[in-house]
Amino acid sequence: MLNTIRLLVQCQNKQYVLEQIRCASQVLPQLSAEKYNVKRKDFATVQSSDVNFFKTILGNERVLTDDNDVTPFNIDWIKNCRGQSKVVLKPKSTQEVSQILSYCNEKKLAVCPQGGNTGLVGGSVPVFDEVVLNLMLMNNIVSLDEISGALICEAGCVLENVDNYVRERNLIMPLDLGAKGTCQVGGNVSTNAGGLRLLRYGNLHGSILGVEAVKADGIIIDCLKTLKKDNTGYHLKHLFIGSEGTLGVVTKVAIHCPVLPKAVTVGFFGVENFENILQLYKSAKSSLGEILSAFEMADRDAISSTVKNLNLPNPISDYPFYVLVETHGSDEGHDGEKLNRFLSKEMESGLILDGTVTSEPGKMQTIWNLRENIAGAGLRHGYVFKYDVSLPQKHYYELVPKIKQRLGDKAIVVCGYGHIGDGNIHINVTVPEYTREVAGLLEPYVFEEVSALQGSISAEHGVGFRKPHYIHYSKDRSALQLMHQLKTLMDPNGILNPYKVLPEEC
Ligand code: FAD
Ligand code: MLT
Ligand code: ZN
């Protein structure tokens, strides 16, 4: 059994508390190594002398070795992967990270960097006995330039905490995701997290001004600039954005924070079919242009199972599809009026069947809760196969009915939802429990279909442990070879997050 209290405290914000209690009463997930038939690489095994060394750096309290303490760090958020680590280290400074990595590199001990452990592709937990390096105690805000909006923080800062901090100073974080109460800024950078407002604020390759990271050999790479323009040589920070802990451990981040919008308005609309969603998106871009901050969609199954499983209210009735539109602007009256006008116009045109528009914080939160909790709601059915893919918008929803048909009554729910503006759909397939039969029906089928449509098999969640052997569906051999060369250059012993991102062969 899992340790209930620890999961409650460490894993999730309030919205997921109940989910954690439920999961805690279940048996442990199968070991990843067995489930996915992985062979351990030739790393050293942690000895008591190694633990003693870690304790000389961190003290006894920040080196966890008790099984009950370590277990939650071995299990991922969707309870799909379980590693076998015996040691969790909690550094408090870049210097400590550097000392740990330098030692592990020397001893050929594998390391799994870990942030908030909300990753959805198994990248954040060990596969075998890798040492878990959790950044949660590196959670200080270093500086904020309120004029330029440049914030520097340590990698272990929880996204929501940083957002609250900058909001008090009239700024916002440029990214927002359902896991904001738990995920860490270092984890966001390492996964190049997308989220709910990428449409408006762009991705992290644009917002991240600088990064401090520690290489596998313990060398600290200082690219922590806060300048908007800096063309002095190679843009090394980008190597750490989205490399999922395989090239270095991110220890500090400089990020550009946009101005807090004075006016926020949210609309939630019922729509007849997917074609109408695309037409609505086109219309929203032209009618709401400069204030549009999110354009999200979810199908009936995604919303109805969230309403049912988590007992959440739906402010409108039952429709085949739903669209959530948000605006960030500077004039509440003007923005609200614009979105209301958009609703009336598109109800007249028939693109919207019914809808609601609100600027009241409580009501906006109710709508966002429905959207943000789809990820957690599916876990109530038992097990979720999750697919996070990018597709050309015209093909965005095609896979959902195909998968439904392919699985028939083998699935409880097959649903699609996501970030329409980014061409990023999430497809969740819920089943009572994991079976090889359903896994075999889904994979590589889903990736073959995505590849045939010129999509990407990982839009925003990363490759992690679950997708290295499918990466070739989206990455050319020449690119994979260069990735391997970079990995060898930066981590010659391969100690950083082995079994993740890179395929064995290319
Ligand atoms: P972890 O899960 O701990 O780690 C993720 C990866 O980054 C691992 O490979 C890990 O080794 C590496 N890593 C973590 N910290 C560091 C570090 N400091 N240095 C080097 N490597 C590191 N993702 C999106 O993109 N958009 C969404 O909208 C979104 N919504 C989500 C909603 C929910 C409810 C949940 C559970 C997840 C969601 N995710 C989303 C996925 C996840 O939250 C993101 O990938 C997030 O960025 C992970 O951050 P984390 O701190 O939890 O990292
Ligand atoms: C989302 O957009 O809700 C997240 O990426 C998580 C998920 O895929 O469920
Ligand atoms: Zn998403």
mmCIF file of N, CA and C in Angstrom, residues 32 44 47 70 106 145 161 177 193 199 213 228 235 245 252 267 280 284 323 331 338 353 378 385 388 449 471 493 500:
data_model
loop_
_atom_site.group_PDB
_atom_site.id
_atom_site.type_symbol
_atom_site.label_atom_id
_atom_site.label_comp_id
_atom_site.label_asym_id
_atom_site.label_seq_id
_atom_site.Cartn_x
_atom_site.Cartn_y
_atom_site.Cartn_z
ATOM 1 N N SER A 32 7.728 -0.613 -13.654
ATOM 2 C CA SER A 32 7.894 -0.247 -15.070
ATOM 3 C C SER A 32 8.781 -1.244 -15.808
ATOM 4 N N ALA A 44 26.269 1.511 -11.640
ATOM 5 C CA ALA A 44 26.581 0.987 -10.307
ATOM 6 C C ALA A 44 25.309 0.963 -9.462
ATOM 7 N N GLN A 47 25.482 2.021 -2.753
ATOM 8 C CA GLN A 47 26.015 1.304 -1.580
ATOM 9 C C GLN A 47 25.830 2.173 -0.332
ATOM 10 N N VAL A 70 10.394 6.706 0.357
ATOM 11 C CA VAL A 70 10.872 6.732 -1.035
ATOM 12 C C VAL A 70 9.761 6.383 -2.036
ATOM 13 N N GLU A 106 31.173 10.132 -11.307
ATOM 14 C CA GLU A 106 32.415 9.426 -10.980
ATOM 15 C C GLU A 106 32.136 7.955 -10.657
ATOM 16 N N ASP A 145 12.437 41.905 -11.685
ATOM 17 C CA ASP A 145 12.541 43.265 -12.210
ATOM 18 C C ASP A 145 11.126 43.647 -12.656
ATOM 19 N N ASN A 161 2.798 29.054 -6.916
ATOM 20 C CA ASN A 161 3.371 29.975 -5.914
ATOM 21 C C ASN A 161 4.048 31.157 -6.595
ATOM 22 N N LEU A 177 -1.069 25.696 -16.228
ATOM 23 C CA LEU A 177 -1.558 24.355 -16.523
ATOM 24 C C LEU A 177 -2.297 23.793 -15.327
ATOM 25 N N ALA A 193 6.821 22.768 -21.106
ATOM 26 C CA ALA A 193 5.371 22.659 -20.918
ATOM 27 C C ALA A 193 4.631 23.710 -21.746
ATOM 28 N N LEU A 199 -1.343 29.801 -26.742
ATOM 29 C CA LEU A 199 -1.928 30.560 -27.854
ATOM 30 C C LEU A 199 -1.612 32.057 -27.744
ATOM 31 N N ALA A 213 22.064 25.545 -15.194
ATOM 32 C CA ALA A 213 21.889 24.088 -15.143
ATOM 33 C C ALA A 213 23.209 23.434 -14.755
ATOM 34 N N LYS A 228 16.528 40.449 -23.083
ATOM 35 C CA LYS A 228 15.638 39.992 -24.155
ATOM 36 C C LYS A 228 16.442 39.665 -25.408
ATOM 37 N N HIS A 235 22.800 29.552 -28.509
ATOM 38 C CA HIS A 235 21.761 29.807 -27.513
ATOM 39 C C HIS A 235 21.571 28.540 -26.664
ATOM 40 N N GLY A 245 15.463 16.394 -18.511
ATOM 41 C CA GLY A 245 16.436 15.905 -17.522
ATOM 42 C C GLY A 245 17.499 14.991 -18.091
ATOM 43 N N LYS A 252 18.235 27.014 -11.875
ATOM 44 C CA LYS A 252 17.584 28.333 -11.800
ATOM 45 C C LYS A 252 17.049 28.698 -13.173
ATOM 46 N N GLY A 267 -15.810 32.426 -21.678
ATOM 47 C CA GLY A 267 -17.048 31.943 -22.299
ATOM 48 C C GLY A 267 -16.994 30.429 -22.394
ATOM 49 N N LEU A 280 -15.554 28.255 -35.530
ATOM 50 C CA LEU A 280 -15.645 29.154 -34.372
ATOM 51 C C LEU A 280 -14.267 29.717 -34.019
ATOM 52 N N ALA A 284 -13.250 33.454 -33.845
ATOM 53 C CA ALA A 284 -12.739 34.037 -32.584
ATOM 54 C C ALA A 284 -11.453 34.803 -32.841
ATOM 55 N N VAL A 323 -16.567 24.353 -26.056
ATOM 56 C CA VAL A 323 -15.434 25.249 -26.302
ATOM 57 C C VAL A 323 -15.334 26.218 -25.138
ATOM 58 N N ASP A 331 -9.778 46.209 -20.520
ATOM 59 C CA ASP A 331 -11.003 46.952 -20.269
ATOM 60 C C ASP A 331 -12.158 45.962 -20.091
ATOM 61 N N LYS A 338 -17.374 42.413 -25.985
ATOM 62 C CA LYS A 338 -16.880 41.764 -27.206
ATOM 63 C C LYS A 338 -17.207 40.275 -27.206
ATOM 64 N N LEU A 353 -24.471 26.470 -29.975
ATOM 65 C CA LEU A 353 -25.840 26.052 -29.670
ATOM 66 C C LEU A 353 -26.366 26.758 -28.430
ATOM 67 N N GLY A 378 -10.473 10.896 -15.313
ATOM 68 C CA GLY A 378 -10.387 9.590 -15.968
ATOM 69 C C GLY A 378 -9.799 8.518 -15.065
ATOM 70 N N PHE A 385 -4.952 5.272 -20.561
ATOM 71 C CA PHE A 385 -3.943 5.383 -21.613
ATOM 72 C C PHE A 385 -4.052 6.814 -22.132
ATOM 73 N N ASP A 388 -0.908 12.447 -26.211
ATOM 74 C CA ASP A 388 -0.774 13.905 -26.312
ATOM 75 C C ASP A 388 -0.109 14.185 -27.644
ATOM 76 N N GLU A 449 -0.944 6.457 -37.004
ATOM 77 C CA GLU A 449 -1.970 7.367 -37.546
ATOM 78 C C GLU A 449 -1.499 8.815 -37.491
ATOM 79 N N ILE A 471 9.617 7.510 -31.040
ATOM 80 C CA ILE A 471 10.033 8.863 -31.431
ATOM 81 C C ILE A 471 10.290 8.944 -32.950
ATOM 82 N N ASN A 493 28.657 9.318 -19.606
ATOM 83 C CA ASN A 493 28.346 8.045 -18.925
ATOM 84 C C ASN A 493 26.855 7.727 -18.943
ATOM 85 N N LYS A 500 15.081 7.221 -20.943
ATOM 86 C CA LYS A 500 14.113 8.268 -21.288
ATOM 87 C C LYS A 500 14.533 8.986 -22.591
#
